[in-house]
Amino acid sequence: MSANAEKTVDSIETKPKSTTDVPDSPKMNSQAILADKTLYVSGVLGLDMAAQLVSGGAEAQARQALENLRHVLEAGGASLESVVKTNIYLGRMEDFQAINQVYGEFFPKDYPARATFQVGKLPLDAAVEIEAIALSGDLVVAEAGPCPCART
């Protein structure tokens, strides 16, 4: 089966999603996988179209990584507004504040759930790698009401 083949697992179809608006990853992975209406985005780095880390340090890499994330999300029918979870991997915890400030520019309110980790080393000695989970397609927001499990 090719890396871009659709799969069906317990009646949930999965489809690889990708865009040419970001460089190809040197890793053996899909840019994203759409499973039902959930888009799982692989870790993105602050790479330019030549697959080189952008100059300018952690802040510039975070900004480029988030722009790359935006493109992958759009290719999968999602957006930054539909992101429900991110994992952020840092090469150095000392870069947290700068990266967090840029993150806030892309997610100004209704922040997704997030975990941030310092790791031993990132590909290409990057300062940051970001992965995300988002909802894709037309979404209906249910109105809040009483909990159906409330005791009376």
mmCIF file of C-alpha atoms in Angstrom:
data_model
loop_
_atom_site.group_PDB
_atom_site.id
_atom_site.type_symbol
_atom_site.label_atom_id
_atom_site.label_comp_id
_atom_site.label_asym_id
_atom_site.label_seq_id
_atom_site.Cartn_x
_atom_site.Cartn_y
_atom_site.Cartn_z
ATOM 1 C CA MET A 1 0.000 0.000 0.000
ATOM 2 C CA SER A 2 1.442 3.406 -0.921
ATOM 3 C CA ALA A 3 2.086 6.080 1.697
ATOM 4 C CA ASN A 4 -0.703 8.201 0.192
ATOM 5 C CA ALA A 5 -3.346 5.480 0.088
ATOM 6 C CA GLU A 6 -6.632 5.869 1.882
ATOM 7 C CA LYS A 7 -7.363 3.329 4.595
ATOM 8 C CA THR A 8 -10.465 2.219 6.413
ATOM 9 C CA VAL A 9 -10.195 1.203 10.040
ATOM 10 C CA ASP A 10 -13.359 0.095 11.833
ATOM 11 C CA SER A 11 -15.472 2.085 9.337
ATOM 12 C CA ILE A 12 -13.441 5.293 9.797
ATOM 13 C CA GLU A 13 -11.754 6.290 6.572
ATOM 14 C CA THR A 14 -8.320 7.899 6.852
ATOM 15 C CA LYS A 15 -6.835 10.102 4.137
ATOM 16 C CA PRO A 16 -3.343 11.580 3.950
ATOM 17 C CA LYS A 17 -3.435 15.358 3.426
ATOM 18 C CA SER A 18 -0.597 17.519 2.161
ATOM 19 C CA THR A 19 0.178 20.820 0.502
ATOM 20 C CA THR A 20 2.943 22.101 -1.717
ATOM 21 C CA ASP A 21 2.859 25.388 0.242
ATOM 22 C CA VAL A 22 5.295 23.901 2.763
ATOM 23 C CA PRO A 23 8.492 21.982 2.077
ATOM 24 C CA ASP A 24 8.467 18.208 2.011
ATOM 25 C CA SER A 25 9.518 16.653 5.272
ATOM 26 C CA PRO A 26 12.761 14.685 5.322
ATOM 27 C CA LYS A 27 10.989 12.303 7.720
ATOM 28 C CA MET A 28 8.937 9.338 6.523
ATOM 29 C CA ASN A 29 5.532 10.664 7.496
ATOM 30 C CA SER A 30 2.439 12.328 6.067
ATOM 31 C CA GLN A 31 2.027 16.057 6.635
ATOM 32 C CA ALA A 32 -1.388 15.227 8.077
ATOM 33 C CA ILE A 33 -3.947 12.440 8.272
ATOM 34 C CA LEU A 34 -7.684 13.087 8.184
ATOM 35 C CA ALA A 35 -9.644 10.468 10.132
ATOM 36 C CA ASP A 36 -13.365 11.124 9.941
ATOM 37 C CA LYS A 37 -13.491 14.859 10.829
ATOM 38 C CA THR A 38 -10.299 14.934 12.868
ATOM 39 C CA LEU A 39 -7.075 16.147 11.269
ATOM 40 C CA TYR A 40 -3.823 14.960 12.855
ATOM 41 C CA VAL A 41 -0.929 17.196 11.768
ATOM 42 C CA SER A 42 2.622 15.874 12.027
ATOM 43 C CA GLY A 43 5.238 18.053 13.652
ATOM 44 C CA VAL A 44 6.128 21.108 11.581
ATOM 45 C CA LEU A 45 9.366 23.039 11.731
ATOM 46 C CA GLY A 46 10.215 26.611 10.820
ATOM 47 C CA LEU A 47 11.398 25.652 7.340
ATOM 48 C CA ASP A 48 11.392 27.811 4.237
ATOM 49 C CA MET A 49 10.516 26.390 0.816
ATOM 50 C CA ALA A 50 14.134 25.268 0.355
ATOM 51 C CA ALA A 51 13.633 23.054 3.450
ATOM 52 C CA GLN A 52 16.093 25.180 5.439
ATOM 53 C CA LEU A 53 15.440 26.608 8.890
ATOM 54 C CA VAL A 54 14.597 30.296 8.671
ATOM 55 C CA SER A 55 17.147 32.651 10.187
ATOM 56 C CA GLY A 56 16.307 34.803 13.181
ATOM 57 C CA GLY A 57 16.287 32.268 15.988
ATOM 58 C CA ALA A 58 13.462 30.726 17.972
ATOM 59 C CA GLU A 59 10.933 33.505 17.384
ATOM 60 C CA ALA A 60 11.365 33.448 13.596
ATOM 61 C CA GLN A 61 11.275 29.638 13.519
ATOM 62 C CA ALA A 62 8.084 29.591 15.611
ATOM 63 C CA ARG A 63 6.425 32.100 13.280
ATOM 64 C CA GLN A 64 7.386 30.088 10.192
ATOM 65 C CA ALA A 65 6.334 26.799 11.817
ATOM 66 C CA LEU A 66 2.921 28.271 12.603
ATOM 67 C CA GLU A 67 2.571 29.594 9.041
ATOM 68 C CA ASN A 68 3.468 26.116 7.774
ATOM 69 C CA LEU A 69 0.924 24.645 10.195
ATOM 70 C CA ARG A 70 -1.742 27.008 8.823
ATOM 71 C CA HIS A 71 -1.083 25.764 5.259
ATOM 72 C CA VAL A 72 -1.275 22.087 6.260
ATOM 73 C CA LEU A 73 -4.487 22.715 8.211
ATOM 74 C CA GLU A 74 -6.068 24.411 5.199
ATOM 75 C CA ALA A 75 -5.075 21.487 2.959
ATOM 76 C CA GLY A 76 -6.973 19.227 5.354
ATOM 77 C CA GLY A 77 -10.102 21.399 5.454
ATOM 78 C CA ALA A 78 -9.281 22.894 8.851
ATOM 79 C CA SER A 79 -7.962 26.197 10.192
ATOM 80 C CA LEU A 80 -6.125 27.606 13.182
ATOM 81 C CA GLU A 81 -9.544 28.319 14.713
ATOM 82 C CA SER A 82 -10.434 24.618 14.570
ATOM 83 C CA VAL A 83 -7.277 23.422 16.356
ATOM 84 C CA VAL A 84 -8.198 21.648 19.590
ATOM 85 C CA LYS A 85 -4.746 20.462 20.749
ATOM 86 C CA THR A 86 -1.107 21.288 20.114
ATOM 87 C CA ASN A 87 2.135 19.777 21.295
ATOM 88 C CA ILE A 88 5.141 22.070 21.212
ATOM 89 C CA TYR A 89 8.639 20.645 21.375
ATOM 90 C CA LEU A 90 11.450 23.019 22.319
ATOM 91 C CA GLY A 91 15.159 22.549 21.827
ATOM 92 C CA ARG A 92 15.761 24.903 24.781
ATOM 93 C CA MET A 93 13.290 25.860 27.504
ATOM 94 C CA GLU A 94 14.942 29.300 27.536
ATOM 95 C CA ASP A 95 13.127 29.981 24.239
ATOM 96 C CA PHE A 96 9.694 29.369 25.787
ATOM 97 C CA GLN A 97 8.752 33.045 26.281
ATOM 98 C CA ALA A 98 9.659 34.107 22.730
ATOM 99 C CA ILE A 99 7.874 31.125 21.202
ATOM 100 C CA ASN A 100 4.859 31.590 23.479
ATOM 101 C CA GLN A 101 4.524 35.226 22.388
ATOM 102 C CA VAL A 102 4.442 34.224 18.707
ATOM 103 C CA TYR A 103 2.004 31.393 19.516
ATOM 104 C CA GLY A 104 -0.338 33.991 21.033
ATOM 105 C CA GLU A 105 -0.355 35.922 17.749
ATOM 106 C CA PHE A 106 -1.691 32.853 15.929
ATOM 107 C CA PHE A 107 -4.032 31.732 18.736
ATOM 108 C CA PRO A 108 -5.214 35.042 20.283
ATOM 109 C CA LYS A 109 -8.244 33.602 22.116
ATOM 110 C CA ASP A 110 -10.014 30.329 22.751
ATOM 111 C CA TYR A 111 -6.635 28.676 23.107
ATOM 112 C CA PRO A 112 -6.391 25.022 22.150
ATOM 113 C CA ALA A 113 -5.299 22.543 24.785
ATOM 114 C CA ARG A 114 -1.512 22.429 24.738
ATOM 115 C CA ALA A 115 1.491 20.619 26.116
ATOM 116 C CA THR A 116 5.016 22.018 25.833
ATOM 117 C CA PHE A 117 8.127 19.904 26.247
ATOM 118 C CA GLN A 118 11.849 20.459 26.123
ATOM 119 C CA VAL A 119 13.445 17.645 24.163
ATOM 120 C CA GLY A 120 17.047 16.588 23.763
ATOM 121 C CA LYS A 121 17.355 17.581 20.121
ATOM 122 C CA LEU A 122 15.031 18.435 17.243
ATOM 123 C CA PRO A 123 15.590 17.683 13.556
ATOM 124 C CA LEU A 124 18.055 20.098 11.917
ATOM 125 C CA ASP A 125 18.785 21.507 15.404
ATOM 126 C CA ALA A 126 15.513 23.434 15.181
ATOM 127 C CA ALA A 127 14.399 25.587 18.089
ATOM 128 C CA VAL A 128 10.770 24.418 17.902
ATOM 129 C CA GLU A 129 8.517 21.758 16.376
ATOM 130 C CA ILE A 130 4.719 21.985 16.558
ATOM 131 C CA GLU A 131 2.127 19.272 15.997
ATOM 132 C CA ALA A 132 -1.626 19.748 16.117
ATOM 133 C CA ILE A 133 -5.015 18.080 16.160
ATOM 134 C CA ALA A 134 -7.880 19.975 14.525
ATOM 135 C CA LEU A 135 -11.479 19.431 13.526
ATOM 136 C CA SER A 136 -12.130 19.483 9.788
ATOM 137 C CA GLY A 137 -15.160 20.326 7.689
ATOM 138 C CA ASP A 138 -18.425 21.987 8.593
ATOM 139 C CA LEU A 139 -18.755 21.922 12.335
ATOM 140 C CA VAL A 140 -21.897 22.405 14.369
ATOM 141 C CA VAL A 141 -21.503 23.840 17.840
ATOM 142 C CA ALA A 142 -24.076 22.468 20.239
ATOM 143 C CA GLU A 143 -25.688 24.918 22.609
ATOM 144 C CA ALA A 144 -24.888 24.376 26.246
ATOM 145 C CA GLY A 145 -27.723 22.982 28.252
ATOM 146 C CA PRO A 146 -28.247 21.036 31.419
ATOM 147 C CA CYS A 147 -26.105 17.974 31.774
ATOM 148 C CA PRO A 148 -28.200 14.933 30.820
ATOM 149 C CA CYS A 149 -26.522 13.013 33.606
ATOM 150 C CA ALA A 150 -27.439 15.523 36.334
ATOM 151 C CA ARG A 151 -29.058 14.031 39.392
ATOM 152 C CA THR A 152 -32.488 15.240 40.313
#
